mmCIF file of C-alpha atoms in Angstrom:
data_model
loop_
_atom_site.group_PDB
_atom_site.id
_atom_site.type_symbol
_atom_site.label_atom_id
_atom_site.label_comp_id
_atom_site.label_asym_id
_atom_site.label_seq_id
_atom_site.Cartn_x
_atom_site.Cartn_y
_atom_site.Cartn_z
ATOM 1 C CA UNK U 68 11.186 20.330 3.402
ATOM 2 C CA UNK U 69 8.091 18.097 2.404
ATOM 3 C CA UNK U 70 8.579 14.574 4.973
ATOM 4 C CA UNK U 71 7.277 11.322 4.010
ATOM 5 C CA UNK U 72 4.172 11.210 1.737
ATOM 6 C CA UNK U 73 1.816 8.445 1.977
ATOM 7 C CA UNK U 74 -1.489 8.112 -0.298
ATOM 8 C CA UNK U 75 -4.070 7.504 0.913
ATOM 9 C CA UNK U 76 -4.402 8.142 4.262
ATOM 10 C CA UNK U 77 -7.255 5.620 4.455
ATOM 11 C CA UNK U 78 -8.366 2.792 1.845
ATOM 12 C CA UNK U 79 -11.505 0.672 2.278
ATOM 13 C CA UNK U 80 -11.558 -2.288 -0.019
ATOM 14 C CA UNK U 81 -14.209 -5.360 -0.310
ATOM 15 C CA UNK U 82 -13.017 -8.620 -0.029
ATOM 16 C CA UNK U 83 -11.132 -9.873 -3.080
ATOM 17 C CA UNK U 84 -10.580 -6.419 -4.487
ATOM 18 C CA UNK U 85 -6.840 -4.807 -4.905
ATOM 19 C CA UNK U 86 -5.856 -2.016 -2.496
ATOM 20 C CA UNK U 87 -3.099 0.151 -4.085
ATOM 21 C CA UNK U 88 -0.914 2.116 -1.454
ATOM 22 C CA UNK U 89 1.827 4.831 -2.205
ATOM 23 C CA UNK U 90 4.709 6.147 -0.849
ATOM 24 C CA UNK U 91 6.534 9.019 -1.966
ATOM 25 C CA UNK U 92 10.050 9.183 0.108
ATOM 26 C CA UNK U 93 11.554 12.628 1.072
ATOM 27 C CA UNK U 94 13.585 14.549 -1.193
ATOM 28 C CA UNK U 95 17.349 13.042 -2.012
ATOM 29 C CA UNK U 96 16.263 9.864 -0.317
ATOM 30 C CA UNK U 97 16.729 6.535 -2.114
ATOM 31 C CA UNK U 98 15.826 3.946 0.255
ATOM 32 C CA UNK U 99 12.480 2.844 0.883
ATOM 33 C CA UNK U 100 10.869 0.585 3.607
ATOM 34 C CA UNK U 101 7.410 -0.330 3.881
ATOM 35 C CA UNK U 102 6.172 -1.979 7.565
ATOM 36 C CA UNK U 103 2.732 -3.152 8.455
ATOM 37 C CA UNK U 104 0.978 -2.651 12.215
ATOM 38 C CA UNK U 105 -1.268 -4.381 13.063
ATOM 39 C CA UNK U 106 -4.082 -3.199 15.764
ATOM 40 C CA UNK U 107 -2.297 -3.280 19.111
ATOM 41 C CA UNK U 108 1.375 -4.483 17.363
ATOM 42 C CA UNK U 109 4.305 -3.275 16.704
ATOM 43 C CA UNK U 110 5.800 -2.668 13.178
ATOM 44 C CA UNK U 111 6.804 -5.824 11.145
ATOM 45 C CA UNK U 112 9.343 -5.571 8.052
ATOM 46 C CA UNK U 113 7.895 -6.083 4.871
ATOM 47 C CA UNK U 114 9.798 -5.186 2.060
ATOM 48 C CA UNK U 115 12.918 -3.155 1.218
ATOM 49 C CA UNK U 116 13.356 -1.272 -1.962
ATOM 50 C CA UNK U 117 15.836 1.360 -4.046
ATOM 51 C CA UNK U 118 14.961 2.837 -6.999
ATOM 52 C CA UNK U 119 14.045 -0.218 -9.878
ATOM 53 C CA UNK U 120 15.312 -2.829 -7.815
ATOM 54 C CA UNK U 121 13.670 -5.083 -4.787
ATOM 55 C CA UNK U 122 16.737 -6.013 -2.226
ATOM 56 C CA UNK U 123 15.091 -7.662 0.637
ATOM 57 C CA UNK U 124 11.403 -8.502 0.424
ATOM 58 C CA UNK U 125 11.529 -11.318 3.099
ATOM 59 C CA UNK U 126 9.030 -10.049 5.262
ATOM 60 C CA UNK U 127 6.890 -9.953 2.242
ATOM 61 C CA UNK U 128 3.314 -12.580 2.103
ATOM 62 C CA UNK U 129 4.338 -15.167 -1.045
ATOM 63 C CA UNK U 130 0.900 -14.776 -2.147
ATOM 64 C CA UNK U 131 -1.046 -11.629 -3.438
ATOM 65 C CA UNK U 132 1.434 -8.586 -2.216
ATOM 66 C CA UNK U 133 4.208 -7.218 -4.281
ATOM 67 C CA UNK U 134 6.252 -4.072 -4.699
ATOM 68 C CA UNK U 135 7.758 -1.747 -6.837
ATOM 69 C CA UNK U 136 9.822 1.561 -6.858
ATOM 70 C CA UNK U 137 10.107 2.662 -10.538
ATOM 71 C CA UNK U 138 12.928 4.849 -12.048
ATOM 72 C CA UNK U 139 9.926 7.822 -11.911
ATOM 73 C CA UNK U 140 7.121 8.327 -9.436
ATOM 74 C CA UNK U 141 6.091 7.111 -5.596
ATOM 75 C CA UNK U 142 6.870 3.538 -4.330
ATOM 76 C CA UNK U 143 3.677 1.449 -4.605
ATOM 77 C CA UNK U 144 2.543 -1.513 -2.207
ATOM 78 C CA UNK U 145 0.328 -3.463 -3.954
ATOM 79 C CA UNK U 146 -2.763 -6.126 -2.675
ATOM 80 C CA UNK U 147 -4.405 -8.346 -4.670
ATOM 81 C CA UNK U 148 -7.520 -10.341 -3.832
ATOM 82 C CA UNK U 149 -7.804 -8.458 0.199
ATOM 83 C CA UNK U 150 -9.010 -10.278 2.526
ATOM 84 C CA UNK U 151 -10.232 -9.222 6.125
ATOM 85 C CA UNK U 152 -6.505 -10.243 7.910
ATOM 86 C CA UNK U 153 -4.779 -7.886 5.792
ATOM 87 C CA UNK U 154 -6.804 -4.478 7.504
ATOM 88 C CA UNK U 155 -3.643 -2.599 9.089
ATOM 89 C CA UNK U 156 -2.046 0.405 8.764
ATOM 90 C CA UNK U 157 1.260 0.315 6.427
ATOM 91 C CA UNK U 158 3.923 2.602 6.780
ATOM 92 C CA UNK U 159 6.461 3.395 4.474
ATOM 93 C CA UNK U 160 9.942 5.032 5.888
ATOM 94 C CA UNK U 161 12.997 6.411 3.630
ATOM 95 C CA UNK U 162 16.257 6.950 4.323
ATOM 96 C CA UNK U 163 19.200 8.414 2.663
ATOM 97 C CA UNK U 164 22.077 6.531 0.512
ATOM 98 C CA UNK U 165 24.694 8.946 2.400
ATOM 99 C CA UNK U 166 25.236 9.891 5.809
ATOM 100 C CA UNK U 167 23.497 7.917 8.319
ATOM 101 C CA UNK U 168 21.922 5.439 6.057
ATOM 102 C CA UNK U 169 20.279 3.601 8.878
ATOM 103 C CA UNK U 170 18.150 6.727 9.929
ATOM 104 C CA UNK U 171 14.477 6.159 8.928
ATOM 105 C CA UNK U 172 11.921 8.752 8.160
ATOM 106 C CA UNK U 173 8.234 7.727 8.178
ATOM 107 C CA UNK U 174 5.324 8.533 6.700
ATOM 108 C CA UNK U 175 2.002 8.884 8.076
ATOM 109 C CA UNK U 176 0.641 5.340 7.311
ATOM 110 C CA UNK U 177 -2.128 4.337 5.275
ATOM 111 C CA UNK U 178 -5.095 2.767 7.373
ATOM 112 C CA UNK U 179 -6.830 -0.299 5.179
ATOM 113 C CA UNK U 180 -10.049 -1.280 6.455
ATOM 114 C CA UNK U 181 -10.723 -4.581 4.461
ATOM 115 C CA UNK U 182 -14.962 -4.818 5.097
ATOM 116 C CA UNK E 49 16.097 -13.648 12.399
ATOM 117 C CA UNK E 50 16.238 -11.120 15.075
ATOM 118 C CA UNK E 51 14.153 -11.094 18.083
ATOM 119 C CA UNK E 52 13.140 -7.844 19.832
ATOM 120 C CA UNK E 53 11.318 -8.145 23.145
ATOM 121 C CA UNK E 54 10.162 -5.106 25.014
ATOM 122 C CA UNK E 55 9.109 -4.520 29.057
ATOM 123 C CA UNK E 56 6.399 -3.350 29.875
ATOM 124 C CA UNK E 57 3.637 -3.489 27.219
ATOM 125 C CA UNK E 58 2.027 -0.584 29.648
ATOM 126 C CA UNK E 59 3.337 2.297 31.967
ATOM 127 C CA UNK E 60 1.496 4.652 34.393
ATOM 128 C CA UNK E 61 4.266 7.433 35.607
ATOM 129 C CA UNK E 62 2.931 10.878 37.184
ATOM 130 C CA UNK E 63 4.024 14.314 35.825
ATOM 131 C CA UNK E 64 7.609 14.438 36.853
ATOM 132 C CA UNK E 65 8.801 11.034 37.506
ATOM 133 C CA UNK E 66 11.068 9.232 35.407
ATOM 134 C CA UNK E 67 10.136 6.477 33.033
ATOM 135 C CA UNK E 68 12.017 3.431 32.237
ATOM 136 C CA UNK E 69 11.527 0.683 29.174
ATOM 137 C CA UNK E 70 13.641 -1.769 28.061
ATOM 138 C CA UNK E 71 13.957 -4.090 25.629
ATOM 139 C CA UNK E 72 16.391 -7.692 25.091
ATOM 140 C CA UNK E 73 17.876 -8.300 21.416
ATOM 141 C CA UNK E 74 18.459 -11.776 19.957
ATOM 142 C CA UNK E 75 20.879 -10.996 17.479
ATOM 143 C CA UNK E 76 24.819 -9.952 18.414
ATOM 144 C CA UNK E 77 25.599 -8.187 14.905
ATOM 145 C CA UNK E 78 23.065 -6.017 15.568
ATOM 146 C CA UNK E 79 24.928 -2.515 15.669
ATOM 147 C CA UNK E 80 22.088 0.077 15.421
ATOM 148 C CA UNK E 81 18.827 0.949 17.831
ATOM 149 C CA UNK E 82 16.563 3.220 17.508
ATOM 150 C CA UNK E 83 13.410 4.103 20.079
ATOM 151 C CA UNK E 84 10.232 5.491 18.188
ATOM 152 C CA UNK E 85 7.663 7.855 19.824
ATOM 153 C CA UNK E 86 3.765 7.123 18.166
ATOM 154 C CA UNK E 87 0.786 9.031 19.046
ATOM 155 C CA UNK E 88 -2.404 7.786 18.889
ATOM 156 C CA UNK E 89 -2.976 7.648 14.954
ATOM 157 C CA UNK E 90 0.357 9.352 14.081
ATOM 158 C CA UNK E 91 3.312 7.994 12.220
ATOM 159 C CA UNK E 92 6.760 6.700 14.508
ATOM 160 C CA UNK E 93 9.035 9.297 15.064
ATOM 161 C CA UNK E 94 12.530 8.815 15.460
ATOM 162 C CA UNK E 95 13.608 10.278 19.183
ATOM 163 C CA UNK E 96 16.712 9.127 19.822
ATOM 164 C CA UNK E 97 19.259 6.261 18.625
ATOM 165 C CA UNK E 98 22.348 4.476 19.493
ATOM 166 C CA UNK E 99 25.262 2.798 17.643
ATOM 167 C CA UNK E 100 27.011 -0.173 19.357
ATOM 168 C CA UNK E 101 29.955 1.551 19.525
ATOM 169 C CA UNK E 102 28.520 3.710 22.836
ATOM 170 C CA UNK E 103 26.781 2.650 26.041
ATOM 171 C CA UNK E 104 24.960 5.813 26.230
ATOM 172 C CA UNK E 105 23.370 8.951 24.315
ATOM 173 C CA UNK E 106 21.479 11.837 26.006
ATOM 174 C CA UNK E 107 19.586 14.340 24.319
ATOM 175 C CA UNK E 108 17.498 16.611 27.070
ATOM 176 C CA UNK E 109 15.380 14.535 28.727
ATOM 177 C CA UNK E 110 15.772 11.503 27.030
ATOM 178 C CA UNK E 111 18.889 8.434 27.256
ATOM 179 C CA UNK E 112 19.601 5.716 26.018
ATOM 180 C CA UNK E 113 21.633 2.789 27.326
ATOM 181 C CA UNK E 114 23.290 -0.292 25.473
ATOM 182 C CA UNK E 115 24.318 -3.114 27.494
ATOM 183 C CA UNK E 116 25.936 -5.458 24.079
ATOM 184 C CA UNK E 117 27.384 -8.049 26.068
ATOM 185 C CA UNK E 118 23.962 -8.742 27.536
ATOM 186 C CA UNK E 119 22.079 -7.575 24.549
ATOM 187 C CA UNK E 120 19.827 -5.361 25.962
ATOM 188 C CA UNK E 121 19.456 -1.703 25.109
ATOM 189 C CA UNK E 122 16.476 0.864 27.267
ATOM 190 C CA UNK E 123 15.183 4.372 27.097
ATOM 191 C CA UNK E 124 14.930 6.618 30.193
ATOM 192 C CA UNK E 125 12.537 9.538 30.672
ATOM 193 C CA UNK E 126 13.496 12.032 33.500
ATOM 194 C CA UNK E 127 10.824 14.722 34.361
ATOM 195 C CA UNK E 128 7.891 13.362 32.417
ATOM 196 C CA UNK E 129 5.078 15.289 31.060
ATOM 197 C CA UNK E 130 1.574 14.855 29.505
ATOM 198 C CA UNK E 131 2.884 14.998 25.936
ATOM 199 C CA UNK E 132 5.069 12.570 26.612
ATOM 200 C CA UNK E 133 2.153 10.080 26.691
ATOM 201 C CA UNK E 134 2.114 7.831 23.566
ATOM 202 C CA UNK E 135 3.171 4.070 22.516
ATOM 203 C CA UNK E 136 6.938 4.245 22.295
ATOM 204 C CA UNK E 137 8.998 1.094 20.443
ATOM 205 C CA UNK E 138 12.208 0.008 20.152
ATOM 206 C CA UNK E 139 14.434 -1.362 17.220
ATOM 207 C CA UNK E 140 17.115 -3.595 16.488
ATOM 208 C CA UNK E 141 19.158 -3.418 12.794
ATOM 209 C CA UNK E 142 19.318 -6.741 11.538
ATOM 210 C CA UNK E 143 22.957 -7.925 11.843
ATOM 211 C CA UNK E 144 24.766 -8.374 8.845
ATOM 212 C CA UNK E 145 23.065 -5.925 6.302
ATOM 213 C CA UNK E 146 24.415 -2.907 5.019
ATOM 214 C CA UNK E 147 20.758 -1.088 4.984
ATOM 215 C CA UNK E 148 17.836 -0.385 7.307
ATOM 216 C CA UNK E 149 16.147 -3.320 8.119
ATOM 217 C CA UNK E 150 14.751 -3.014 11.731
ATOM 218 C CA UNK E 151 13.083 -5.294 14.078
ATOM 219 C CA UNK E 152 10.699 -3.381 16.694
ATOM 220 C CA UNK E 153 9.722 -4.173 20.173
ATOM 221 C CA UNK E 154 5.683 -4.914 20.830
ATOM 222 C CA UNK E 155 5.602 -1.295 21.803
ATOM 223 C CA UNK E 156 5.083 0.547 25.331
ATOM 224 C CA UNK E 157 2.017 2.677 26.334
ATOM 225 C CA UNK E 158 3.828 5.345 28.722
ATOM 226 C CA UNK E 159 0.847 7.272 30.466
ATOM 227 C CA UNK E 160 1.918 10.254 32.571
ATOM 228 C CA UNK E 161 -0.534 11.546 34.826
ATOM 229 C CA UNK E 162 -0.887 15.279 35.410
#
C-alpha cells in the first residue's frame, strides 16, 4: 500500500531557473493538496486540486507558480523564474473522494534550496 | 480567512509526564481538527482528529479536546516518551468548504527528557 510519493526529495535551482515538483497521491485517492513550510513555520495552503480541474488555488503566489493534475500521471507544482524566498520544503497530501474526505495523507516533502 | 494560533512554540516534559498544547481558532464553521506529529525532516503524520460534533477523542495515550463555544481545541500526552519528541501542529478546516483545506498552528517542539 505505496503512501504519498513526492519527486524529488531535494531540488537545487539557480536563481531565475524553473523548479518542477511532483506528487503522486495514494492509490484511489482523488484529492490533492500541496502546502509549503517554511524553515521554522508551519504549513501554509497553497493550492487544491482533483483530477483536470484547479478548485481552490487561493493560497497560490499570482506570479510565477501554477498547478496542474492531468487526467494521467503525478500532480505537478510548478516555479518559474526561483528566487531565493521561495527555498522551502512543499508537501503534497491526498485524500479520498469517499469516506472521510477531510483525512489527509502526506508525502514526504520536497526540500528546494534556491542558491 | 481562518486563524490558527498555537501555545507554546516549545515544550520540555521528562519521560513520563504529561504534555499539553493548545491552540485558539478564528473561524466558527470550522468543523474538523486534526493534530500532526513531524520529525525532524519527516513528512506530518496524522495522529489523531476531531469532528465538532464531540468534545473529546482518545486513542492510547493521546486526547483531544474541543471547546467550540470558545473555539479552542488541544492535544494531551499522558506518559511521555523519547519518541514522542518532534514538532507537533494543529489544524483547523476552513468553514464553509466541502474539501480539505486546513489552516495549521505555528507548530510545537515537545522535548521529553529521558
Amino acid at each position: 500500500n505505496a503512501g504519498v510519493m513526492q519527486n524529488p526529495r531535494h531540488l537545487v535551482r539557480r536563481r531565475g531557473q524553473e523548479a518542477r515538483l511532483r506528487c503522486s497521491p495514494m492509490k484511489g485517492h482523488s484529492h490533492v493538496y500541496w502546502y509549503r513550510q517554511l524553515p521554522e513555520e508551519g504549513l501554509k495552503f497553497m493550492v487544491y486540486l482533483q483530477k483536470e480541474n484547479i478548485i481552490d488555488e487561493s493560497g497560490m503566489p499570482k506570479e510565477r507558480f501554477s498547478a496542474e493534475f492531468p487526467k494521467e500521471g503525478p500532480s505537478i507544482l510548478r516555479i518559474q523564474q526561483v528566487v531565493r524566498g521561495d527555498s522551502a520544503a512543499y508537501f503534497c497530501a491526498s485524500s479520498s473522494s469517499s469516506g472521510s474526505r477531510y483525512e489527509q495523507f502526506f508525502g514526504p516533502g520536497t526540500r528546494l534550496t534556491v542558491l | 480567512g481562518e486563524n490558527v494560533e498555537q501555545h507554546p512554540s516549545t515544550l520540555s516534559v521528562q519521560e513520563g509526564d504529561s504534555a499539553v498544547i493548545k491552540c485558539t481558532y478564528s473561524d466558527s464553521a470550522s468543523n474538523y481538527f486534526p493534530w500532526y506529529k513531524q520529525e525532524l525532516g519527516k513528512r506530518p503524520q496524522l495522529i489523531i482528529d476531531i469532528r465538532s460534533n464531540v468534545g473529546e477523542k482518545k486513542d492510547q495515550r493521546i486526547a483531544v479536546t474541543l471547546n467550540k463555544t470558545a473555539k479552542h481545541f488541544s492535544l494531551h500526552i499522558t506518559e511521555t516518551q523519547p519518541e514522542d519528541s518532534a514538532v507537533y501542529f494543529c489544524a483547523a478546516l476552513t468553514g464553509g468548504t466541502s474539501y480539505g483545506k486546513l489552516t495549521f498552528g505555528q507548530g510545537t517542539i515537545l522535548t521529553v527528557h529521558p
